[in-house]
Short mmCIF file of C-alpha atoms in Angstrom, two decimals:
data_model
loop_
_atom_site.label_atom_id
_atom_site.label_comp_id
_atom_site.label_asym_id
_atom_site.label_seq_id
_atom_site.Cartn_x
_atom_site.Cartn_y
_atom_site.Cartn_z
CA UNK A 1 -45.05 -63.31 -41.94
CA UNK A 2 -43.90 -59.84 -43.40
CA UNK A 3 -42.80 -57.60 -41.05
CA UNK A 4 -42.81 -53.81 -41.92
CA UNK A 5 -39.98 -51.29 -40.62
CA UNK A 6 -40.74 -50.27 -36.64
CA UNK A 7 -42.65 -46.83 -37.02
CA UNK A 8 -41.97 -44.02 -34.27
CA UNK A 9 -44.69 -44.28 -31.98
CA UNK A 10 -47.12 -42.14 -32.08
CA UNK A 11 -49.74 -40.87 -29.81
CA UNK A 12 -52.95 -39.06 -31.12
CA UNK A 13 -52.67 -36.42 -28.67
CA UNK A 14 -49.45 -35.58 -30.04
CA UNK A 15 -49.01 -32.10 -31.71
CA UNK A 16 -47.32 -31.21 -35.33
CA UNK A 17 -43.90 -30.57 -35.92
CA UNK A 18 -42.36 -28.38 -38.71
CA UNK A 19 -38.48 -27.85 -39.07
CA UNK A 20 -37.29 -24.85 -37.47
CA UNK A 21 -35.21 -22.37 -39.46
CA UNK A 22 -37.00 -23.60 -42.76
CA UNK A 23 -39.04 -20.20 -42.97
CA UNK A 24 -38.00 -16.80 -43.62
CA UNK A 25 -35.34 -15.10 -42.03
CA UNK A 26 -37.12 -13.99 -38.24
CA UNK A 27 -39.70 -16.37 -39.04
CA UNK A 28 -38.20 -18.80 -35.45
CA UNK A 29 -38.90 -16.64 -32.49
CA UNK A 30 -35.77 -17.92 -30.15
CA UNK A 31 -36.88 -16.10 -27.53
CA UNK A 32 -39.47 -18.45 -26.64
CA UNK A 33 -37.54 -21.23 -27.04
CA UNK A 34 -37.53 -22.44 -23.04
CA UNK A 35 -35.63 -25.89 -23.12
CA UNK A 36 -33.77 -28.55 -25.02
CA UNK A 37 -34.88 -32.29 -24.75
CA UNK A 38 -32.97 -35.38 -26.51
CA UNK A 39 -31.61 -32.77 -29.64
CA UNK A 40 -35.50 -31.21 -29.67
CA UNK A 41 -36.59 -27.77 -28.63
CA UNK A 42 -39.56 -27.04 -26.36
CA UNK A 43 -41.33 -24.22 -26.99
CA UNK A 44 -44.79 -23.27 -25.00
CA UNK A 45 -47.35 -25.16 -26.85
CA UNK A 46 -44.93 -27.16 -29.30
CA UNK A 47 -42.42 -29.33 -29.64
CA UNK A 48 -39.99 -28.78 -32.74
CA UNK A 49 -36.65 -29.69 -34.30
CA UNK A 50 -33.79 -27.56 -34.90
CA UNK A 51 -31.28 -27.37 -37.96
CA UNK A 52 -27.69 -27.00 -37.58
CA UNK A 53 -28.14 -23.42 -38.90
CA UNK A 54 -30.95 -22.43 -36.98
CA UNK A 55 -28.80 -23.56 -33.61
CA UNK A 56 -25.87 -21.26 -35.06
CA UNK A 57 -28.18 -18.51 -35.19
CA UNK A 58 -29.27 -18.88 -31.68
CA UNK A 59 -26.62 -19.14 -30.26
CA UNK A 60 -25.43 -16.26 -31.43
CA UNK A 61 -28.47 -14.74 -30.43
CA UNK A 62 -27.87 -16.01 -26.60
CA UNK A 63 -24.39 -15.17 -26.75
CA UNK A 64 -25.26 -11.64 -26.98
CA UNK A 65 -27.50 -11.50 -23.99
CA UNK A 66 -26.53 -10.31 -20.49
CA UNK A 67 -27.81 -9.32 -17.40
CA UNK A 68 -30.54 -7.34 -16.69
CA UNK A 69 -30.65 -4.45 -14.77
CA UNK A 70 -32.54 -5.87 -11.73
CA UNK A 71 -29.78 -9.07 -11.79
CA UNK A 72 -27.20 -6.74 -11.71
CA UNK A 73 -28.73 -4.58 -8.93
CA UNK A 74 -29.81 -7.72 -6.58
CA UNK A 75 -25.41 -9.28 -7.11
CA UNK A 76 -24.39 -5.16 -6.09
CA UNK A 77 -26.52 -5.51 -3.15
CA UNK A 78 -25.46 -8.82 -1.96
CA UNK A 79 -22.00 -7.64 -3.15
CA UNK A 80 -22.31 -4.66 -0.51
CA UNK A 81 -23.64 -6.93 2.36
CA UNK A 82 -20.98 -8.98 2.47
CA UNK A 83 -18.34 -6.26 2.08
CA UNK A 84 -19.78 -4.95 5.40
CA UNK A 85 -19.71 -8.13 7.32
CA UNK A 86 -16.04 -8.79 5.90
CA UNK A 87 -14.64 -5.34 6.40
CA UNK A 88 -14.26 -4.55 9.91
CA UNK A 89 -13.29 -8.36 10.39
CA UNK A 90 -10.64 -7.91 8.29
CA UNK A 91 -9.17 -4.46 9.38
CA UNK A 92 -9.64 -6.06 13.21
CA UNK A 93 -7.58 -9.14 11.97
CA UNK A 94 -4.69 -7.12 10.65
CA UNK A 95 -4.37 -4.66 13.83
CA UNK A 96 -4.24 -7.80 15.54
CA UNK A 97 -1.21 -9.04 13.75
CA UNK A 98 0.51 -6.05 13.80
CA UNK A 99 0.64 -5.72 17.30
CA UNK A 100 1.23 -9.33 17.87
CA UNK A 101 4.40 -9.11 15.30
CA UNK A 102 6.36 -6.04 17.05
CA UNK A 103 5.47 -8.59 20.89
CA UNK A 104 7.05 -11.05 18.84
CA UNK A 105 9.78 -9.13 18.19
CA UNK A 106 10.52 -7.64 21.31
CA UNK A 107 10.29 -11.13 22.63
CA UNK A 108 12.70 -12.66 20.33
CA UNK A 109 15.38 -9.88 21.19
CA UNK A 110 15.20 -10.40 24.82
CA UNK A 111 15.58 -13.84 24.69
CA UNK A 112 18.50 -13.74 21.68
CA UNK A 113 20.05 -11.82 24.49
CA UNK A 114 19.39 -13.64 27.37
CA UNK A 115 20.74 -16.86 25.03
CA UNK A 116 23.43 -14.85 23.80
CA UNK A 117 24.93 -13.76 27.43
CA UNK A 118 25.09 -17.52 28.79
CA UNK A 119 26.54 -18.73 25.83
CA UNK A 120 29.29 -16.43 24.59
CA UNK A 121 29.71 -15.96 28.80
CA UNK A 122 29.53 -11.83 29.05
CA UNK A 123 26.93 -9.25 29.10
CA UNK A 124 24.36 -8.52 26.51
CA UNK A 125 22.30 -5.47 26.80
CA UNK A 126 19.11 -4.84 25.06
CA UNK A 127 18.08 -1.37 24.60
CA UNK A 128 16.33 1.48 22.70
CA UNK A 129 18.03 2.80 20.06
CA UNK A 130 17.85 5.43 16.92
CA UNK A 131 18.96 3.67 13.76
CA UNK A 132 19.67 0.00 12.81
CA UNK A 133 23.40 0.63 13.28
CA UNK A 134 22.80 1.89 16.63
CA UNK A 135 25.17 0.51 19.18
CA UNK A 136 25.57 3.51 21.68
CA UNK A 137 22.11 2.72 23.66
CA UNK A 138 21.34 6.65 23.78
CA UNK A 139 17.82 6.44 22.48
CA UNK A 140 15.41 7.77 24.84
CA UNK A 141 12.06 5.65 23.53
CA UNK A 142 11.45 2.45 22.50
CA UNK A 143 9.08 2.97 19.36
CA UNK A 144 12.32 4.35 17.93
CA UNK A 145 13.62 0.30 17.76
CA UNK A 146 15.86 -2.13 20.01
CA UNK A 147 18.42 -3.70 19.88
CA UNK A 148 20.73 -6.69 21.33
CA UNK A 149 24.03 -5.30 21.96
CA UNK A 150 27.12 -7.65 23.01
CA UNK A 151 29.38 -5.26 25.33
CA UNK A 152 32.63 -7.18 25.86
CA UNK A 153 35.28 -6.11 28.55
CA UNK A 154 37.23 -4.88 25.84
CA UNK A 155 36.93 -3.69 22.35
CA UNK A 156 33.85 -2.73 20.83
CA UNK A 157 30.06 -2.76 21.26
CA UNK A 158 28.69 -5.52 18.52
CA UNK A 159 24.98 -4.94 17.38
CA UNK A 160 23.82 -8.25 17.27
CA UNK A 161 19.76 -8.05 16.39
CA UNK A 162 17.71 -5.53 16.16
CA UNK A 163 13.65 -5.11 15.76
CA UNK A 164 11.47 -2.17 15.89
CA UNK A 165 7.67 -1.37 15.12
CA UNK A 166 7.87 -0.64 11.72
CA UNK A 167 5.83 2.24 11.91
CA UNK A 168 2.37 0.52 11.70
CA UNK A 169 0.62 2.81 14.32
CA UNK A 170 1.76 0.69 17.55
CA UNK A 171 3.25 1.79 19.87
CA UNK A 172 5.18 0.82 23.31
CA UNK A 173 6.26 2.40 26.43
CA UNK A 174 8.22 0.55 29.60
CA UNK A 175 7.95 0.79 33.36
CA UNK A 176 11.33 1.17 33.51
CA UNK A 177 11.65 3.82 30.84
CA UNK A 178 14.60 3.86 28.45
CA UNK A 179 16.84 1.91 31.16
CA UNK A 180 18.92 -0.38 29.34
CA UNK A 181 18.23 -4.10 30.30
CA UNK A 182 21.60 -6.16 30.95
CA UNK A 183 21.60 -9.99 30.60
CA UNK A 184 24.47 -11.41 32.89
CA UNK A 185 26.31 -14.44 31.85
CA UNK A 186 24.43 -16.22 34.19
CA UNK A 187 20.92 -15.13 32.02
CA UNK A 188 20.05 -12.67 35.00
CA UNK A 189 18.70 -9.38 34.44
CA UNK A 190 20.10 -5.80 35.72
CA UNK A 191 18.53 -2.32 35.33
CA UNK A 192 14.99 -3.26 36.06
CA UNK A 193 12.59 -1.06 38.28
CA UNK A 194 12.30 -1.14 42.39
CA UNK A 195 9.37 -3.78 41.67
CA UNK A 196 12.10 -6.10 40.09
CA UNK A 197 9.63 -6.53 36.71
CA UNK A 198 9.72 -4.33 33.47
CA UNK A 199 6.51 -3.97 32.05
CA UNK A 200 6.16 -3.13 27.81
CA UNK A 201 2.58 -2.17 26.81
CA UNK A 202 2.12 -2.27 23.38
CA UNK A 203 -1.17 -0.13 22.50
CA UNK A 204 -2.94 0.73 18.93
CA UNK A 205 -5.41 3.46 18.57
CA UNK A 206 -8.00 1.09 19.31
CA UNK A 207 -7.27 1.85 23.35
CA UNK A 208 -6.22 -0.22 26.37
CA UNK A 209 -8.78 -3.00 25.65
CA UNK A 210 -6.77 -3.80 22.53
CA UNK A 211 -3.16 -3.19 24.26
CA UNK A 212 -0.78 -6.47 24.57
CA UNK A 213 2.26 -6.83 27.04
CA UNK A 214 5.77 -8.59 27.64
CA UNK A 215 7.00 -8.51 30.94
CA UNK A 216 10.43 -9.28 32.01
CA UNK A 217 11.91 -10.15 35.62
CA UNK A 218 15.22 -10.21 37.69
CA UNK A 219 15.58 -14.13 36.34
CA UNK A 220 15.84 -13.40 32.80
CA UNK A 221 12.29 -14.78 32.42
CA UNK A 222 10.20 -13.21 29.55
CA UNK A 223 6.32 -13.84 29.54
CA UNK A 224 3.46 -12.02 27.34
CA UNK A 225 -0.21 -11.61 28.21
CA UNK A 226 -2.63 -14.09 26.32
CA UNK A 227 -5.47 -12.05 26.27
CA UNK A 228 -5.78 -8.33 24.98
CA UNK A 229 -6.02 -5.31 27.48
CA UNK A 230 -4.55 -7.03 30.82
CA UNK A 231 -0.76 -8.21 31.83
CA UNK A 232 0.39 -11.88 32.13
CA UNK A 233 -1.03 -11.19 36.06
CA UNK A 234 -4.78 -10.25 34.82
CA UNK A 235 -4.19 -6.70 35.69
CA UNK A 236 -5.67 -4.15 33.28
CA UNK A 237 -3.73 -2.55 31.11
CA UNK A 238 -3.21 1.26 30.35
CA UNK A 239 -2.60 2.44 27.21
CA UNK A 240 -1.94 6.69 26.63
#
């Protein structure tokens, strides 16, 4: 039996074709081209094939197009919504780590002090003071700085760490005032207030409900609050 080629099936409901890009110059409207299938083109109401040229051309053609106007006012919008959710988040977050940093830092000198005075066996002072270099301890307020200060029985006053606030709008006052605290070579403290604590508040312009203390005592211990706006004892804190 002969057997012809396969032909490409064919059903009767099936429209014409013609070769796109065969006509004059203008003569393919890409614009109503509205999908690709298996290297064919689907245009509303036909289904035709494209030439290498003619997919040049629109491609070209689509290169050139953009958004519109409505597109590009709908992405501002949603642009601007989410700018005002992530905004105050953000400026929240980084009050809260500047305040937490110059805790930190406060912190850290009191206990390089307290570490200090037991190991090297004499007294270490921590103190406010006016520069970097300071070693004299005649600062009257702390949001000038602090330091550690090693004051041996003889010889000179070493500056051994110092930390300040950096001058990111916090600020911090004492109970005690600008009395010097003294680590003993046994780690206890000297030159606290009557009530045997020293109290550092550490406020923002955000207020009292934002404020964050360290608190040391008579044994050298050094504890912060875990929550904003009240001591390590729950009491409420009171920022100026």
């Amino acid at each position: 039996v002969r057997r012809h080629a396969a032909a490409a099936y064919r059903p009767q409901s099936a429209v014409r074709r013609r070769t796109l890009g065969g006509g004059p110059v203008g003569a393919d409207d890409a614009c109503r081209i509205v999908g690709f299938r298996q290297g064919q083109t689907v245009v509303p109401g036909k289904q035709e094939i494209m030439r290498a040229h003619f997919i040049v051309r629109l491609r070209a053609r689509c290169d050139a197009c953009g958004f519109t106007l409505v597109e590009l006012m709908i992405t501002l919008a949603v642009a601007a919504i989410l700018l005002m959710i992530a905004v105050p988040s953000f400026t929240r977050m980084l009050a809260d780590t500047r305040e937490t940093s110059a805790v930190n830092s406060l912190v850290n000198a009191l206990e390089d002090a307290r570490n200090n005075a037991l190991r090297i066996g004499q007294p270490v002072t921590v103190c406010p003071i006016a520069s970097s270099t300071d070693t004299t301890c005649t600062s009257l307020n702390w949001n000038t700085g602090w330091g550690v200060i090693s004051t041996p029985a003889t010889g000179s006053s070493v500056l051994l760490a110092s930390g300040g606030l950096d001058a990111n709008g916090v600020t911090v006052k004492a109970t005690g005032g600008a009395t010097p605290l003294i680590f003993t070579p046994r780690g206890l403290v000297t030159g606290l207030p009557a009530a045997g604590v020293n109290l550092f508040t550490f406020c923002d312009k955000r207020g009292s409900a934002y404020g964050r203390s360290v608190v040391v005592n008579a044994g050298g211990y050094v504890q912060t609050s875990q929550s904003p706006g009240v001591d390590p004892n729950g009491s409420a804190l009171v920022c100026p």
